[in-house]
Amino acid sequence: MARNGKNQGLIARRKLANRFFLFLSVGAAGFGLIWLALILYSLFYNGFSAINPKVFTEITPPPGEDGGLINAIVGSVLMSVVAVLGGTPLGLLAGTYLAEYGRYGRLAFFVRFVNDILLSAPSIVTGLFVYEILVAPLHGFSGWAGAVSLMVIVIPVVVRTTENMLLLVPNGLREAAAALGAPRSNIIRAVTWRAARAGIVTGVLLAVARISGETAPLLFTALNSSFMNTDMTQPMASLPAVIFQFAMSPYEDWHHLAWAGALLITATVLILSIFARLLEPRKH
Amino acid sequence: MADIALREQMISVPERATAIAKGGARDLRFRILTLAAALIVLGIFAGVIISLVIGAMPAINAFGLPFIWTDKWNAVTEKFGALPAIFGTLVTSFLAMFIAVPVGIGIAIFLTEICPRFLRRPIGIAVELLAAVPSIIYGIWGLFVFAPWFQEHVQIWVVDTFADVPILQDIFAGPPYGIGIFTAALILSIMVLPYISAVTRDVFETVPSMLKEAAYGLGCTTWEVMWRVVLPFARAGVVGGAMLALGRALGETMAVTFVIGNAHHLPNSLFAPGTTISATIANEFTEALGDLYAPSLIYMGLLLFAITFIVLASAQLMLRALERRAGT
């Protein structure tokens, strides 16, 4: 019976270890989620107390005066729209190449690899790149340069989701269309793109969500501007750049506007991500 | 689309031949179009490297490789070295991973094994949504909320407590500014946390339930199943996910710039202000006058790109290998 006692001890020890580590992992979840809850709480608390109609009607003020963020909102929207309009077709076509033509080829492997690097490459380097090719040669910061740097971020996101979504389309659909004698380009446009449409839209929404908070690439491409400006050849304000400038300043009212802008960005990103989730086709 | 080749049933043979030839030509054009788009992706990558090298050339010529281990940063005498920034980048990122990886894995274990079923989806979705929150939000929160609290309630206490303990007294030496290397690392770890837990949970879910059931059948406890079966099976994925997160942390700009203090000398303690490559570029690039200032910043950008490339490429290859194994 001594043996049985030993066994009991071992079982008790294993149970204790089990409890201990599971407790740690619950603790980890609590620890992680509490930080995130605190961040959202301060964001909503400070953001909502700073938001008023003026935020959407007046331009960024000099320190000590009343004002809003409308020039930054307009700049952000303009540059994002241009970036998405330019980046989506390119990303869509490149993703199509990977999923439909390249598949297992060496070139496709290489493009996929490079694309995934670009997907997580530091965005500040993107800013330096666009500065070198657009701002320095043309001697000026501009909304166009800002839009191009955002485009460089949009493209890899769209490429990745397009490829993933096209690969989910069953081959039977392609084969059925081919058996009817359809040329390959028609199969892709009329069958696979259509079947993967919801997923591709998801990718574009995620790309918009991604660029709406991007700050680093805009700092030395679009720069900033304290005036209302819709001329893309001039320096342009954007929400993230204004938040950066205002939060780093010593002025109390600028801090309030920075919180308001932060809330606007987060709300946009969360709404876009939720829409993207709703649209995303279920795997399997 | 209705114009798919043989729309009418009765067409003559030559008509049919031209239709097929037309389709072939259109095919070729479309194929070339998609190929061109794929090549543009490669072109962007090459363009980034080439433009950075050209932009950094004056600084590369002036300072050469010693740039990496020099700790001078003087815009007046135009003597530049990247050591403090490289040091800050590596220390903040690795410290952040040191905190975020265990906690992230803990959250993933919680989500896959412990959490009541009806809470799994909501919490999982919440974590995924938080991974999409832009980094500037973490930065502004760190500056206005976390740093003052940390300074008042934690730093002072830690500095006092460890004042007479060897080694630790140097690691946690005052004065308590609130901002600094340690704060930046904490903010970074909170930022990459949702990311790591989302990836880890996805990898955990690819573990075949038969393996887990077999282990449970042998009498394993939940923890033993996680530690001996799930984690070894998912190792490559977890490591790959953590390295992707490390790549993000290394290049992260906004979450760090707000709270690091932007001081160009080697920090003598974890509470001291420092700088990272991305924070230096973000703070100084638009004001960089002179022949060597901006090129030195671009040189730093090139180094950052090289570091993140190595990390991200290894993560890529690891995850690819895992996918291939899962596919067979």
PDB file of N, CA and C in Angstrom, chain A residues 216-274:
ATOM      1  N   ALA A 216       3.791  57.521 -39.061  1.00  0.00           N
ATOM      2  CA  ALA A 216       5.193  57.649 -39.419  1.00  0.00           C
ATOM      3  C   ALA A 216       5.435  57.968 -40.897  1.00  0.00           C
ATOM      4  N   PRO A 217       4.762  57.319 -41.853  1.00  0.00           N
ATOM      5  CA  PRO A 217       5.093  57.621 -43.252  1.00  0.00           C
ATOM      6  C   PRO A 217       4.607  58.999 -43.693  1.00  0.00           C
ATOM      7  N   LEU A 218       3.674  59.605 -42.923  1.00  0.00           N
ATOM      8  CA  LEU A 218       3.157  60.906 -43.357  1.00  0.00           C
ATOM      9  C   LEU A 218       4.029  62.060 -42.881  1.00  0.00           C
ATOM     10  N   LEU A 219       4.824  61.826 -41.823  1.00  0.00           N
ATOM     11  CA  LEU A 219       5.544  62.927 -41.183  1.00  0.00           C
ATOM     12  C   LEU A 219       6.444  63.671 -42.144  1.00  0.00           C
ATOM     13  N   PHE A 220       7.123  62.938 -43.034  1.00  0.00           N
ATOM     14  CA  PHE A 220       7.981  63.674 -43.964  1.00  0.00           C
ATOM     15  C   PHE A 220       7.617  63.422 -45.415  1.00  0.00           C
ATOM     16  N   THR A 221       6.320  63.190 -45.658  1.00  0.00           N
ATOM     17  CA  THR A 221       5.842  63.169 -47.049  1.00  0.00           C
ATOM     18  C   THR A 221       4.769  64.240 -47.213  1.00  0.00           C
ATOM     19  N   ALA A 222       3.661  64.096 -46.436  1.00  0.00           N
ATOM     20  CA  ALA A 222       2.606  65.115 -46.510  1.00  0.00           C
ATOM     21  C   ALA A 222       2.911  66.254 -45.545  1.00  0.00           C
ATOM     22  N   LEU A 223       3.842  66.004 -44.611  1.00  0.00           N
ATOM     23  CA  LEU A 223       4.172  66.957 -43.553  1.00  0.00           C
ATOM     24  C   LEU A 223       2.914  67.273 -42.743  1.00  0.00           C
ATOM     25  N   ASN A 224       2.510  68.521 -42.689  1.00  0.00           N
ATOM     26  CA  ASN A 224       1.354  68.921 -41.917  1.00  0.00           C
ATOM     27  C   ASN A 224       0.962  70.291 -42.439  1.00  0.00           C
ATOM     28  N   SER A 225      -0.174  70.792 -42.013  1.00  0.00           N
ATOM     29  CA  SER A 225      -0.581  72.112 -42.462  1.00  0.00           C
ATOM     30  C   SER A 225      -1.634  72.603 -41.491  1.00  0.00           C
ATOM     31  N   SER A 226      -1.581  73.880 -41.157  1.00  0.00           N
ATOM     32  CA  SER A 226      -2.587  74.368 -40.219  1.00  0.00           C
ATOM     33  C   SER A 226      -3.709  75.091 -40.958  1.00  0.00           C
ATOM     34  N   PHE A 227      -3.787  74.896 -42.268  1.00  0.00           N
ATOM     35  CA  PHE A 227      -4.852  75.522 -43.035  1.00  0.00           C
ATOM     36  C   PHE A 227      -5.715  74.480 -43.707  1.00  0.00           C
ATOM     37  N   MET A 228      -6.896  74.907 -44.112  1.00  0.00           N
ATOM     38  CA  MET A 228      -7.752  74.041 -44.907  1.00  0.00           C
ATOM     39  C   MET A 228      -7.133  73.937 -46.286  1.00  0.00           C
ATOM     40  N   ASN A 229      -6.890  72.717 -46.728  1.00  0.00           N
ATOM     41  CA  ASN A 229      -6.200  72.573 -48.002  1.00  0.00           C
ATOM     42  C   ASN A 229      -6.716  71.333 -48.714  1.00  0.00           C
ATOM     43  N   THR A 230      -7.175  71.510 -49.951  1.00  0.00           N
ATOM     44  CA  THR A 230      -7.585  70.335 -50.716  1.00  0.00           C
ATOM     45  C   THR A 230      -6.697  70.177 -51.942  1.00  0.00           C
ATOM     46  N   ASP A 231      -5.642  70.988 -52.023  1.00  0.00           N
ATOM     47  CA  ASP A 231      -4.721  70.914 -53.156  1.00  0.00           C
ATOM     48  C   ASP A 231      -3.643  69.880 -52.836  1.00  0.00           C
ATOM     49  N   MET A 232      -3.680  68.760 -53.557  1.00  0.00           N
ATOM     50  CA  MET A 232      -2.788  67.648 -53.215  1.00  0.00           C
ATOM     51  C   MET A 232      -1.314  67.937 -53.527  1.00  0.00           C
ATOM     52  N   THR A 233      -1.032  69.053 -54.203  1.00  0.00           N
ATOM     53  CA  THR A 233       0.369  69.349 -54.481  1.00  0.00           C
ATOM     54  C   THR A 233       1.018  70.117 -53.335  1.00  0.00           C
ATOM     55  N   GLN A 234       0.202  70.477 -52.334  1.00  0.00           N
ATOM     56  CA  GLN A 234       0.716  71.236 -51.194  1.00  0.00           C
ATOM     57  C   GLN A 234       0.831  70.330 -49.964  1.00  0.00           C
ATOM     58  N   PRO A 235       1.642  70.734 -48.964  1.00  0.00           N
ATOM     59  CA  PRO A 235       1.652  69.986 -47.710  1.00  0.00           C
ATOM     60  C   PRO A 235       0.243  69.884 -47.154  1.00  0.00           C
ATOM     61  N   MET A 236      -0.043  68.769 -46.502  1.00  0.00           N
ATOM     62  CA  MET A 236      -1.420  68.504 -46.120  1.00  0.00           C
ATOM     63  C   MET A 236      -1.478  68.008 -44.678  1.00  0.00           C
ATOM     64  N   ALA A 237      -2.508  68.450 -43.949  1.00  0.00           N
ATOM     65  CA  ALA A 237      -2.680  67.958 -42.579  1.00  0.00           C
ATOM     66  C   ALA A 237      -3.307  66.568 -42.621  1.00  0.00           C
ATOM     67  N   SER A 238      -3.058  65.785 -41.599  1.00  0.00           N
ATOM     68  CA  SER A 238      -3.742  64.505 -41.463  1.00  0.00           C
ATOM     69  C   SER A 238      -3.973  64.280 -39.982  1.00  0.00           C
ATOM     70  N   LEU A 239      -4.987  63.506 -39.659  1.00  0.00           N
ATOM     71  CA  LEU A 239      -5.312  63.303 -38.239  1.00  0.00           C
ATOM     72  C   LEU A 239      -4.115  62.792 -37.437  1.00  0.00           C
ATOM     73  N   PRO A 240      -3.439  61.721 -37.891  1.00  0.00           N
ATOM     74  CA  PRO A 240      -2.340  61.221 -37.064  1.00  0.00           C
ATOM     75  C   PRO A 240      -1.219  62.243 -36.877  1.00  0.00           C
ATOM     76  N   ALA A 241      -0.884  62.978 -37.945  1.00  0.00           N
ATOM     77  CA  ALA A 241       0.202  63.955 -37.826  1.00  0.00           C
ATOM     78  C   ALA A 241      -0.186  65.067 -36.853  1.00  0.00           C
ATOM     79  N   VAL A 242      -1.472  65.491 -36.903  1.00  0.00           N
ATOM     80  CA  VAL A 242      -1.931  66.538 -35.980  1.00  0.00           C
ATOM     81  C   VAL A 242      -1.915  66.025 -34.546  1.00  0.00           C
ATOM     82  N   ILE A 243      -2.341  64.769 -34.356  1.00  0.00           N
ATOM     83  CA  ILE A 243      -2.306  64.198 -33.004  1.00  0.00           C
ATOM     84  C   ILE A 243      -0.881  64.217 -32.471  1.00  0.00           C
ATOM     85  N   PHE A 244       0.055  63.805 -33.310  1.00  0.00           N
ATOM     86  CA  PHE A 244       1.463  63.771 -32.907  1.00  0.00           C
ATOM     87  C   PHE A 244       1.936  65.154 -32.489  1.00  0.00           C
ATOM     88  N   GLN A 245       1.664  66.144 -33.347  1.00  0.00           N
ATOM     89  CA  GLN A 245       2.113  67.507 -33.069  1.00  0.00           C
ATOM     90  C   GLN A 245       1.455  68.059 -31.804  1.00  0.00           C
ATOM     91  N   PHE A 246       0.134  67.858 -31.681  1.00  0.00           N
ATOM     92  CA  PHE A 246      -0.608  68.442 -30.559  1.00  0.00           C
ATOM     93  C   PHE A 246      -0.280  67.752 -29.239  1.00  0.00           C
ATOM     94  N   ALA A 247      -0.124  66.419 -29.285  1.00  0.00           N
ATOM     95  CA  ALA A 247       0.128  65.699 -28.031  1.00  0.00           C
ATOM     96  C   ALA A 247       1.509  66.035 -27.486  1.00  0.00           C
ATOM     97  N   MET A 248       2.478  66.277 -28.382  1.00  0.00           N
ATOM     98  CA  MET A 248       3.834  66.567 -27.944  1.00  0.00           C
ATOM     99  C   MET A 248       3.998  68.014 -27.512  1.00  0.00           C
ATOM    100  N   SER A 249       2.959  68.845 -27.731  1.00  0.00           N
ATOM    101  CA  SER A 249       3.073  70.259 -27.382  1.00  0.00           C
ATOM    102  C   SER A 249       2.762  70.448 -25.901  1.00  0.00           C
ATOM    103  N   PRO A 250       3.113  71.607 -25.347  1.00  0.00           N
ATOM    104  CA  PRO A 250       2.809  71.845 -23.931  1.00  0.00           C
ATOM    105  C   PRO A 250       1.412  72.427 -23.695  1.00  0.00           C
ATOM    106  N   TYR A 251       0.574  72.585 -24.726  1.00  0.00           N
ATOM    107  CA  TYR A 251      -0.685  73.324 -24.542  1.00  0.00           C
ATOM    108  C   TYR A 251      -1.850  72.403 -24.227  1.00  0.00           C
ATOM    109  N   GLU A 252      -2.578  72.783 -23.182  1.00  0.00           N
ATOM    110  CA  GLU A 252      -3.692  71.977 -22.692  1.00  0.00           C
ATOM    111  C   GLU A 252      -4.780  71.768 -23.758  1.00  0.00           C
ATOM    112  N   ASP A 253      -5.212  72.830 -24.451  1.00  0.00           N
ATOM    113  CA  ASP A 253      -6.325  72.661 -25.408  1.00  0.00           C
ATOM    114  C   ASP A 253      -5.877  71.830 -26.625  1.00  0.00           C
ATOM    115  N   TRP A 254      -4.607  71.902 -26.963  1.00  0.00           N
ATOM    116  CA  TRP A 254      -4.128  71.031 -28.042  1.00  0.00           C
ATOM    117  C   TRP A 254      -4.207  69.561 -27.615  1.00  0.00           C
ATOM    118  N   HIS A 255      -3.902  69.317 -26.325  1.00  0.00           N
ATOM    119  CA  HIS A 255      -4.018  67.943 -25.835  1.00  0.00           C
ATOM    120  C   HIS A 255      -5.440  67.424 -25.987  1.00  0.00           C
ATOM    121  N   HIS A 256      -6.435  68.289 -25.673  1.00  0.00           N
ATOM    122  CA  HIS A 256      -7.825  67.861 -25.805  1.00  0.00           C
ATOM    123  C   HIS A 256      -8.135  67.482 -27.241  1.00  0.00           C
ATOM    124  N   LEU A 257      -7.685  68.337 -28.167  1.00  0.00           N
ATOM    125  CA  LEU A 257      -7.949  68.033 -29.576  1.00  0.00           C
ATOM    126  C   LEU A 257      -7.242  66.745 -29.996  1.00  0.00           C
ATOM    127  N   ALA A 258      -6.049  66.506 -29.433  1.00  0.00           N
ATOM    128  CA  ALA A 258      -5.343  65.270 -29.766  1.00  0.00           C
ATOM    129  C   ALA A 258      -6.165  64.061 -29.332  1.00  0.00           C
ATOM    130  N   TRP A 259      -6.762  64.142 -28.133  1.00  0.00           N
ATOM    131  CA  TRP A 259      -7.615  63.033 -27.682  1.00  0.00           C
ATOM    132  C   TRP A 259      -8.809  62.858 -28.603  1.00  0.00           C
ATOM    133  N   ALA A 260      -9.428  63.990 -28.995  1.00  0.00           N
ATOM    134  CA  ALA A 260     -10.588  63.906 -29.891  1.00  0.00           C
ATOM    135  C   ALA A 260     -10.192  63.195 -31.185  1.00  0.00           C
ATOM    136  N   GLY A 261      -9.033  63.593 -31.737  1.00  0.00           N
ATOM    137  CA  GLY A 261      -8.567  62.959 -32.971  1.00  0.00           C
ATOM    138  C   GLY A 261      -8.288  61.483 -32.767  1.00  0.00           C
ATOM    139  N   ALA A 262      -7.690  61.139 -31.621  1.00  0.00           N
ATOM    140  CA  ALA A 262      -7.382  59.733 -31.344  1.00  0.00           C
ATOM    141  C   ALA A 262      -8.661  58.911 -31.289  1.00  0.00           C
ATOM    142  N   LEU A 263      -9.716  59.491 -30.684  1.00  0.00           N
ATOM    143  CA  LEU A 263     -10.988  58.778 -30.612  1.00  0.00           C
ATOM    144  C   LEU A 263     -11.567  58.583 -32.017  1.00  0.00           C
ATOM    145  N   LEU A 264     -11.489  59.632 -32.851  1.00  0.00           N
ATOM    146  CA  LEU A 264     -12.011  59.528 -34.216  1.00  0.00           C
ATOM    147  C   LEU A 264     -11.310  58.399 -34.980  1.00  0.00           C
ATOM    148  N   ILE A 265      -9.972  58.371 -34.878  1.00  0.00           N
ATOM    149  CA  ILE A 265      -9.221  57.344 -35.594  1.00  0.00           C
ATOM    150  C   ILE A 265      -9.614  55.955 -35.099  1.00  0.00           C
ATOM    151  N   THR A 266      -9.631  55.783 -33.762  1.00  0.00           N
ATOM    152  CA  THR A 266      -9.938  54.459 -33.231  1.00  0.00           C
ATOM    153  C   THR A 266     -11.334  54.017 -33.632  1.00  0.00           C
ATOM    154  N   ALA A 267     -12.301  54.947 -33.551  1.00  0.00           N
ATOM    155  CA  ALA A 267     -13.664  54.592 -33.931  1.00  0.00           C
ATOM    156  C   ALA A 267     -13.699  54.141 -35.389  1.00  0.00           C
ATOM    157  N   THR A 268     -13.018  54.900 -36.273  1.00  0.00           N
ATOM    158  CA  THR A 268     -12.978  54.521 -37.686  1.00  0.00           C
ATOM    159  C   THR A 268     -12.410  53.117 -37.852  1.00  0.00           C
ATOM    160  N   VAL A 269     -11.259  52.879 -37.200  1.00  0.00           N
ATOM    161  CA  VAL A 269     -10.591  51.585 -37.361  1.00  0.00           C
ATOM    162  C   VAL A 269     -11.469  50.452 -36.852  1.00  0.00           C
ATOM    163  N   LEU A 270     -12.082  50.658 -35.676  1.00  0.00           N
ATOM    164  CA  LEU A 270     -12.901  49.584 -35.110  1.00  0.00           C
ATOM    165  C   LEU A 270     -14.109  49.304 -35.990  1.00  0.00           C
ATOM    166  N   ILE A 271     -14.771  50.371 -36.485  1.00  0.00           N
ATOM    167  CA  ILE A 271     -15.946  50.160 -37.333  1.00  0.00           C
ATOM    168  C   ILE A 271     -15.552  49.407 -38.607  1.00  0.00           C
ATOM    169  N   LEU A 272     -14.443  49.842 -39.232  1.00  0.00           N
ATOM    170  CA  LEU A 272     -13.995  49.162 -40.452  1.00  0.00           C
ATOM    171  C   LEU A 272     -13.663  47.701 -40.183  1.00  0.00           C
ATOM    172  N   SER A 273     -12.985  47.438 -39.043  1.00  0.00           N
ATOM    173  CA  SER A 273     -12.594  46.055 -38.750  1.00  0.00           C
ATOM    174  C   SER A 273     -13.820  45.193 -38.486  1.00  0.00           C
ATOM    175  N   ILE A 274     -14.829  45.777 -37.826  1.00  0.00           N
ATOM    176  CA  ILE A 274     -16.038  44.992 -37.552  1.00  0.00           C
ATOM    177  C   ILE A 274     -16.752  44.668 -38.863  1.00  0.00           C
TER     178      ILE A 274
END
